[in-house]
């Protein structure tokens, strides 16, 4: 069944490669993008995606703050944190939210890890 | 003059930076070989030279191992109580070479130029955060940092900027052998004042 995934990242390069790997693995999925946590919160309300990938360090609010708000209001969305900043405190934040932190760079293997998490594997 | 004890503390800091730089260059290798679905690169051999602490009076192109005219520079400042910043430097030639490895040879010059700063910024984000994360985990507390800032500086501008900052520099020199014909190298610098140097070395000691 076709799904919708929101990719939140201020880096054009990261968004480009997450999109490419997602489309390669799930060609029937719709991929939408946001560049800040604030935009992501707005787009979630409009688009109601099934899944979300979230960067941490972006202009404006931290991705972990946005993720927390999104998961509080939309607990059915499966969300992973994709970040180069994998300090222990952020890994702990992700764990407390019931999600996972996947370290950048974005690779085929890391996108498969996200897809497995989305599928509940 | 530094006491033997102080020198030992700096060794611990340099060793921690070595671990961070190794993690950073491993991620650069992954970025080149695994990020693009079109990459044909295999695993890349790399080396990391031992990190070294350079006092302000000794800062020069040769002590910083700067042997190019112009560099792409990514900077992230620590935004906690530490007065420090981390910098990643690559020659312009190295940046374009890395981009061609990632994006493929078919990318035209106009596209390369358009994506150069974006790629450099993301490279910096990945590599600097690998270093900062290692340092944060070693000192046992979070180190928040600013967003990566990307710019292009001449060797003289870089050296002048570092001298004006009145900070000591911890340098780490990294090299990758992309293939038989080409190797690329870069520098990771941590600039910090004496209070921050002391604070980090004390945290590492504890």
PDB file of C-alpha atoms in Angstrom, chain B:
ATOM      1  CA  UNK B   1      56.552  26.351  31.142  1.00  0.00           C
ATOM      2  CA  UNK B   2      54.069  23.458  31.255  1.00  0.00           C
ATOM      3  CA  UNK B   3      54.513  20.952  34.037  1.00  0.00           C
ATOM      4  CA  UNK B   4      54.774  17.255  33.217  1.00  0.00           C
ATOM      5  CA  UNK B   5      51.311  16.809  34.696  1.00  0.00           C
ATOM      6  CA  UNK B   6      49.815  19.462  32.382  1.00  0.00           C
ATOM      7  CA  UNK B   7      51.466  17.881  29.360  1.00  0.00           C
ATOM      8  CA  UNK B   8      49.914  14.564  30.331  1.00  0.00           C
ATOM      9  CA  UNK B   9      46.465  16.248  30.459  1.00  0.00           C
ATOM     10  CA  UNK B  10      47.019  17.606  26.932  1.00  0.00           C
ATOM     11  CA  UNK B  11      47.979  14.110  25.763  1.00  0.00           C
ATOM     12  CA  UNK B  12      44.610  12.876  26.995  1.00  0.00           C
ATOM     13  CA  UNK B  13      42.869  15.692  25.070  1.00  0.00           C
ATOM     14  CA  UNK B  14      44.861  14.943  21.903  1.00  0.00           C
ATOM     15  CA  UNK B  15      44.053  11.236  22.226  1.00  0.00           C
ATOM     16  CA  UNK B  16      40.347  12.073  22.549  1.00  0.00           C
ATOM     17  CA  UNK B  17      40.577  14.276  19.440  1.00  0.00           C
ATOM     18  CA  UNK B  18      42.330  11.395  17.621  1.00  0.00           C
ATOM     19  CA  UNK B  19      39.393   9.128  18.404  1.00  0.00           C
ATOM     20  CA  UNK B  20      36.952  11.805  17.188  1.00  0.00           C
ATOM     21  CA  UNK B  21      38.963  12.445  14.009  1.00  0.00           C
ATOM     22  CA  UNK B  22      39.078   8.724  13.249  1.00  0.00           C
ATOM     23  CA  UNK B  23      35.304   8.536  13.651  1.00  0.00           C
ATOM     24  CA  UNK B  24      34.998  11.630  11.427  1.00  0.00           C
ATOM     25  CA  UNK B  25      37.118  10.231   8.629  1.00  0.00           C
ATOM     26  CA  UNK B  26      35.299   6.873   8.777  1.00  0.00           C
ATOM     27  CA  UNK B  27      32.071   8.782   8.219  1.00  0.00           C
ATOM     28  CA  UNK B  28      33.650  10.708   5.337  1.00  0.00           C
ATOM     29  CA  UNK B  29      34.572   7.326   3.804  1.00  0.00           C
ATOM     30  CA  UNK B  30      30.955   6.188   4.206  1.00  0.00           C
ATOM     31  CA  UNK B  31      29.718   9.483   2.740  1.00  0.00           C
ATOM     32  CA  UNK B  32      31.839   8.883  -0.366  1.00  0.00           C
ATOM     33  CA  UNK B  33      31.162   5.163  -0.796  1.00  0.00           C
ATOM     34  CA  UNK B  34      27.615   4.621   0.459  1.00  0.00           C
ATOM     35  CA  UNK B  35      25.630   7.858   0.353  1.00  0.00           C
ATOM     36  CA  UNK B  36      24.830   7.950  -3.337  1.00  0.00           C
ATOM     37  CA  UNK B  37      22.865   5.062  -4.850  1.00  0.00           C
ATOM     38  CA  UNK B  38      25.113   5.540  -7.901  1.00  0.00           C
ATOM     39  CA  UNK B  39      28.492   5.355  -6.124  1.00  0.00           C
ATOM     40  CA  UNK B  40      30.843   2.680  -7.424  1.00  0.00           C
ATOM     41  CA  UNK B  41      33.538   3.297  -4.798  1.00  0.00           C
ATOM     42  CA  UNK B  42      34.689   0.501  -2.525  1.00  0.00           C
ATOM     43  CA  UNK B  43      36.020   0.895   1.018  1.00  0.00           C
ATOM     44  CA  UNK B  44      38.583   3.705   1.246  1.00  0.00           C
ATOM     45  CA  UNK B  45      41.857   3.384   3.191  1.00  0.00           C
ATOM     46  CA  UNK B  46      42.515   6.368   5.450  1.00  0.00           C
ATOM     47  CA  UNK B  47      44.995   7.670   7.966  1.00  0.00           C
ATOM     48  CA  UNK B  48      44.781  10.122  10.852  1.00  0.00           C
ATOM     49  CA  UNK B  49      47.927  11.832  12.047  1.00  0.00           C
ATOM     50  CA  UNK B  50      48.279  12.224  15.821  1.00  0.00           C
ATOM     51  CA  UNK B  51      46.513  15.343  17.053  1.00  0.00           C
ATOM     52  CA  UNK B  52      48.819  18.082  18.232  1.00  0.00           C
ATOM     53  CA  UNK B  53      48.381  21.116  20.459  1.00  0.00           C
ATOM     54  CA  UNK B  54      49.822  24.293  18.924  1.00  0.00           C
ATOM     55  CA  UNK B  55      50.338  27.417  21.003  1.00  0.00           C
ATOM     56  CA  UNK B  56      49.348  30.771  19.488  1.00  0.00           C
ATOM     57  CA  UNK B  57      52.966  31.898  19.077  1.00  0.00           C
ATOM     58  CA  UNK B  58      53.700  28.826  16.935  1.00  0.00           C
ATOM     59  CA  UNK B  59      50.747  29.194  14.549  1.00  0.00           C
ATOM     60  CA  UNK B  60      51.915  29.303  10.918  1.00  0.00           C
ATOM     61  CA  UNK B  61      51.000  27.639   7.594  1.00  0.00           C
ATOM     62  CA  UNK B  62      53.705  25.016   8.169  1.00  0.00           C
ATOM     63  CA  UNK B  63      52.718  24.123  11.759  1.00  0.00           C
ATOM     64  CA  UNK B  64      49.081  23.920  10.656  1.00  0.00           C
ATOM     65  CA  UNK B  65      50.133  21.839   7.599  1.00  0.00           C
ATOM     66  CA  UNK B  66      48.374  24.265   5.247  1.00  0.00           C
ATOM     67  CA  UNK B  67      49.930  23.745   1.835  1.00  0.00           C
ATOM     68  CA  UNK B  68      47.197  25.116  -0.424  1.00  0.00           C
ATOM     69  CA  UNK B  69      46.261  28.665  -1.399  1.00  0.00           C
ATOM     70  CA  UNK B  70      42.506  28.477  -0.840  1.00  0.00           C
ATOM     71  CA  UNK B  71      40.414  26.303   1.461  1.00  0.00           C
ATOM     72  CA  UNK B  72      36.767  25.469   1.909  1.00  0.00           C
ATOM     73  CA  UNK B  73      36.187  25.905   5.635  1.00  0.00           C
ATOM     74  CA  UNK B  74      33.268  24.715   7.785  1.00  0.00           C
ATOM     75  CA  UNK B  75      33.022  26.122  11.307  1.00  0.00           C
ATOM     76  CA  UNK B  76      30.811  25.169  14.255  1.00  0.00           C
ATOM     77  CA  UNK B  77      31.006  27.039  17.547  1.00  0.00           C
ATOM     78  CA  UNK B  78      30.370  25.396  20.903  1.00  0.00           C
ATOM     79  CA  UNK B  79      27.312  27.108  22.368  1.00  0.00           C
ATOM     80  CA  UNK B  80      27.653  26.044  25.998  1.00  0.00           C
ATOM     81  CA  UNK B  81      29.920  27.730  28.546  1.00  0.00           C
ATOM     82  CA  UNK B  82      33.014  26.665  26.580  1.00  0.00           C
ATOM     83  CA  UNK B  83      34.755  29.221  24.386  1.00  0.00           C
ATOM     84  CA  UNK B  84      35.689  26.970  21.492  1.00  0.00           C
ATOM     85  CA  UNK B  85      35.050  26.287  17.864  1.00  0.00           C
ATOM     86  CA  UNK B  86      35.727  23.354  15.559  1.00  0.00           C
ATOM     87  CA  UNK B  87      36.822  23.795  11.945  1.00  0.00           C
ATOM     88  CA  UNK B  88      37.097  21.433   8.998  1.00  0.00           C
ATOM     89  CA  UNK B  89      39.310  22.414   6.065  1.00  0.00           C
ATOM     90  CA  UNK B  90      39.608  20.945   2.595  1.00  0.00           C
ATOM     91  CA  UNK B  91      41.372  22.371  -0.449  1.00  0.00           C
ATOM     92  CA  UNK B  92      39.021  23.460  -3.246  1.00  0.00           C
ATOM     93  CA  UNK B  93      40.416  20.647  -5.386  1.00  0.00           C
ATOM     94  CA  UNK B  94      39.649  18.061  -2.699  1.00  0.00           C
ATOM     95  CA  UNK B  95      36.071  19.298  -2.283  1.00  0.00           C
ATOM     96  CA  UNK B  96      35.380  19.039  -6.021  1.00  0.00           C
ATOM     97  CA  UNK B  97      37.007  15.608  -6.151  1.00  0.00           C
ATOM     98  CA  UNK B  98      34.898  14.337  -3.232  1.00  0.00           C
ATOM     99  CA  UNK B  99      31.779  15.770  -4.879  1.00  0.00           C
ATOM    100  CA  UNK B 100      32.512  13.947  -8.143  1.00  0.00           C
ATOM    101  CA  UNK B 101      32.934  10.700  -6.198  1.00  0.00           C
ATOM    102  CA  UNK B 102      29.560  11.209  -4.513  1.00  0.00           C
ATOM    103  CA  UNK B 103      27.498  12.713  -7.314  1.00  0.00           C
ATOM    104  CA  UNK B 104      29.043  10.869 -10.249  1.00  0.00           C
ATOM    105  CA  UNK B 105      31.206  12.042 -13.128  1.00  0.00           C
ATOM    106  CA  UNK B 106      28.224  13.148 -15.209  1.00  0.00           C
ATOM    107  CA  UNK B 107      27.568  16.175 -12.984  1.00  0.00           C
ATOM    108  CA  UNK B 108      28.298  19.297 -15.046  1.00  0.00           C
ATOM    109  CA  UNK B 109      30.389  22.220 -13.795  1.00  0.00           C
ATOM    110  CA  UNK B 110      27.348  24.436 -13.215  1.00  0.00           C
ATOM    111  CA  UNK B 111      25.679  21.825 -10.971  1.00  0.00           C
ATOM    112  CA  UNK B 112      28.978  21.178  -9.166  1.00  0.00           C
ATOM    113  CA  UNK B 113      29.309  24.873  -8.397  1.00  0.00           C
ATOM    114  CA  UNK B 114      25.681  25.092  -7.262  1.00  0.00           C
ATOM    115  CA  UNK B 115      26.054  22.157  -4.861  1.00  0.00           C
ATOM    116  CA  UNK B 116      29.637  22.849  -3.689  1.00  0.00           C
ATOM    117  CA  UNK B 117      28.763  24.825  -0.560  1.00  0.00           C
ATOM    118  CA  UNK B 118      25.827  22.541   0.271  1.00  0.00           C
ATOM    119  CA  UNK B 119      28.098  19.502   0.081  1.00  0.00           C
ATOM    120  CA  UNK B 120      30.903  21.156   2.027  1.00  0.00           C
ATOM    121  CA  UNK B 121      28.451  22.183   4.736  1.00  0.00           C
ATOM    122  CA  UNK B 122      27.045  18.652   5.036  1.00  0.00           C
ATOM    123  CA  UNK B 123      30.562  17.179   5.058  1.00  0.00           C
ATOM    124  CA  UNK B 124      31.436  19.581   7.873  1.00  0.00           C
ATOM    125  CA  UNK B 125      28.226  18.764   9.724  1.00  0.00           C
ATOM    126  CA  UNK B 126      28.962  15.022   9.574  1.00  0.00           C
ATOM    127  CA  UNK B 127      32.694  15.185  10.362  1.00  0.00           C
ATOM    128  CA  UNK B 128      32.696  17.940  12.995  1.00  0.00           C
ATOM    129  CA  UNK B 129      29.748  16.387  14.827  1.00  0.00           C
ATOM    130  CA  UNK B 130      31.565  13.040  14.875  1.00  0.00           C
ATOM    131  CA  UNK B 131      34.451  14.784  16.656  1.00  0.00           C
ATOM    132  CA  UNK B 132      32.266  16.832  18.997  1.00  0.00           C
ATOM    133  CA  UNK B 133      30.174  13.761  19.881  1.00  0.00           C
ATOM    134  CA  UNK B 134      33.337  11.840  20.822  1.00  0.00           C
ATOM    135  CA  UNK B 135      34.519  14.750  22.944  1.00  0.00           C
ATOM    136  CA  UNK B 136      31.107  15.172  24.613  1.00  0.00           C
ATOM    137  CA  UNK B 137      30.868  11.469  25.428  1.00  0.00           C
ATOM    138  CA  UNK B 138      34.432  11.537  26.819  1.00  0.00           C
ATOM    139  CA  UNK B 139      33.813  14.571  29.079  1.00  0.00           C
ATOM    140  CA  UNK B 140      30.453  13.108  30.080  1.00  0.00           C
ATOM    141  CA  UNK B 141      28.274  16.089  29.262  1.00  0.00           C
ATOM    142  CA  UNK B 142      26.488  17.408  26.167  1.00  0.00           C
ATOM    143  CA  UNK B 143      28.301  19.905  23.928  1.00  0.00           C
ATOM    144  CA  UNK B 144      25.697  21.874  21.983  1.00  0.00           C
ATOM    145  CA  UNK B 145      27.002  23.631  18.888  1.00  0.00           C
ATOM    146  CA  UNK B 146      25.913  26.169  16.291  1.00  0.00           C
ATOM    147  CA  UNK B 147      24.825  25.262  12.784  1.00  0.00           C
ATOM    148  CA  UNK B 148      27.751  24.727  10.380  1.00  0.00           C
ATOM    149  CA  UNK B 149      28.936  27.868   8.598  1.00  0.00           C
ATOM    150  CA  UNK B 150      30.683  27.393   5.278  1.00  0.00           C
ATOM    151  CA  UNK B 151      33.151  29.850   3.705  1.00  0.00           C
ATOM    152  CA  UNK B 152      36.198  29.972   1.460  1.00  0.00           C
ATOM    153  CA  UNK B 153      39.423  31.437   2.843  1.00  0.00           C
ATOM    154  CA  UNK B 154      42.971  31.905   1.664  1.00  0.00           C
ATOM    155  CA  UNK B 155      45.788  30.371   3.691  1.00  0.00           C
ATOM    156  CA  UNK B 156      46.878  33.852   4.861  1.00  0.00           C
ATOM    157  CA  UNK B 157      43.321  34.762   5.938  1.00  0.00           C
ATOM    158  CA  UNK B 158      43.044  31.542   7.927  1.00  0.00           C
ATOM    159  CA  UNK B 159      46.335  32.016   9.746  1.00  0.00           C
ATOM    160  CA  UNK B 160      45.503  35.664  10.535  1.00  0.00           C
ATOM    161  CA  UNK B 161      42.054  34.709  11.804  1.00  0.00           C
ATOM    162  CA  UNK B 162      43.489  32.044  14.104  1.00  0.00           C
ATOM    163  CA  UNK B 163      46.198  34.391  15.419  1.00  0.00           C
ATOM    164  CA  UNK B 164      43.635  37.114  16.148  1.00  0.00           C
ATOM    165  CA  UNK B 165      41.439  34.656  18.048  1.00  0.00           C
ATOM    166  CA  UNK B 166      44.119  34.325  20.764  1.00  0.00           C
ATOM    167  CA  UNK B 167      43.292  30.656  21.155  1.00  0.00           C
ATOM    168  CA  UNK B 168      45.416  27.544  21.205  1.00  0.00           C
ATOM    169  CA  UNK B 169      44.781  25.118  18.365  1.00  0.00           C
ATOM    170  CA  UNK B 170      44.465  21.365  18.522  1.00  0.00           C
ATOM    171  CA  UNK B 171      45.058  20.090  14.996  1.00  0.00           C
ATOM    172  CA  UNK B 172      44.320  16.759  13.394  1.00  0.00           C
ATOM    173  CA  UNK B 173      45.485  15.902   9.894  1.00  0.00           C
ATOM    174  CA  UNK B 174      43.513  13.335   7.929  1.00  0.00           C
ATOM    175  CA  UNK B 175      44.190  11.626   4.597  1.00  0.00           C
ATOM    176  CA  UNK B 176      42.200   9.289   2.365  1.00  0.00           C
ATOM    177  CA  UNK B 177      43.469   7.218  -0.554  1.00  0.00           C
ATOM    178  CA  UNK B 178      40.488   7.363  -2.888  1.00  0.00           C
ATOM    179  CA  UNK B 179      42.166   5.264  -5.580  1.00  0.00           C
ATOM    180  CA  UNK B 180      45.645   4.474  -6.902  1.00  0.00           C
ATOM    181  CA  UNK B 181      45.929   7.867  -8.565  1.00  0.00           C
ATOM    182  CA  UNK B 182      44.272  10.141  -6.065  1.00  0.00           C
ATOM    183  CA  UNK B 183      44.475  10.825  -2.383  1.00  0.00           C
ATOM    184  CA  UNK B 184      42.786  13.668  -0.593  1.00  0.00           C
ATOM    185  CA  UNK B 185      43.530  15.294   2.723  1.00  0.00           C
ATOM    186  CA  UNK B 186      41.942  17.681   5.163  1.00  0.00           C
ATOM    187  CA  UNK B 187      42.468  19.291   8.532  1.00  0.00           C
ATOM    188  CA  UNK B 188      40.311  19.408  11.651  1.00  0.00           C
ATOM    189  CA  UNK B 189      41.095  22.231  14.075  1.00  0.00           C
ATOM    190  CA  UNK B 190      39.753  22.887  17.539  1.00  0.00           C
ATOM    191  CA  UNK B 191      40.335  26.489  18.628  1.00  0.00           C
ATOM    192  CA  UNK B 192      39.912  27.163  22.331  1.00  0.00           C
ATOM    193  CA  UNK B 193      41.007  29.643  24.947  1.00  0.00           C
ATOM    194  CA  UNK B 194      43.073  28.625  27.968  1.00  0.00           C
ATOM    195  CA  UNK B 195      40.046  28.435  30.314  1.00  0.00           C
ATOM    196  CA  UNK B 196      38.248  26.062  27.962  1.00  0.00           C
ATOM    197  CA  UNK B 197      41.400  24.018  27.432  1.00  0.00           C
ATOM    198  CA  UNK B 198      41.690  23.693  31.202  1.00  0.00           C
ATOM    199  CA  UNK B 199      38.005  22.888  31.644  1.00  0.00           C
ATOM    200  CA  UNK B 200      38.055  20.135  28.995  1.00  0.00           C
ATOM    201  CA  UNK B 201      41.310  18.582  30.221  1.00  0.00           C
ATOM    202  CA  UNK B 202      39.981  18.574  33.805  1.00  0.00           C
ATOM    203  CA  UNK B 203      36.728  16.939  32.689  1.00  0.00           C
ATOM    204  CA  UNK B 204      38.690  14.291  30.768  1.00  0.00           C
ATOM    205  CA  UNK B 205      40.882  13.664  33.825  1.00  0.00           C
ATOM    206  CA  UNK B 206      37.795  13.118  35.993  1.00  0.00           C
TER     207      UNK B 206
END
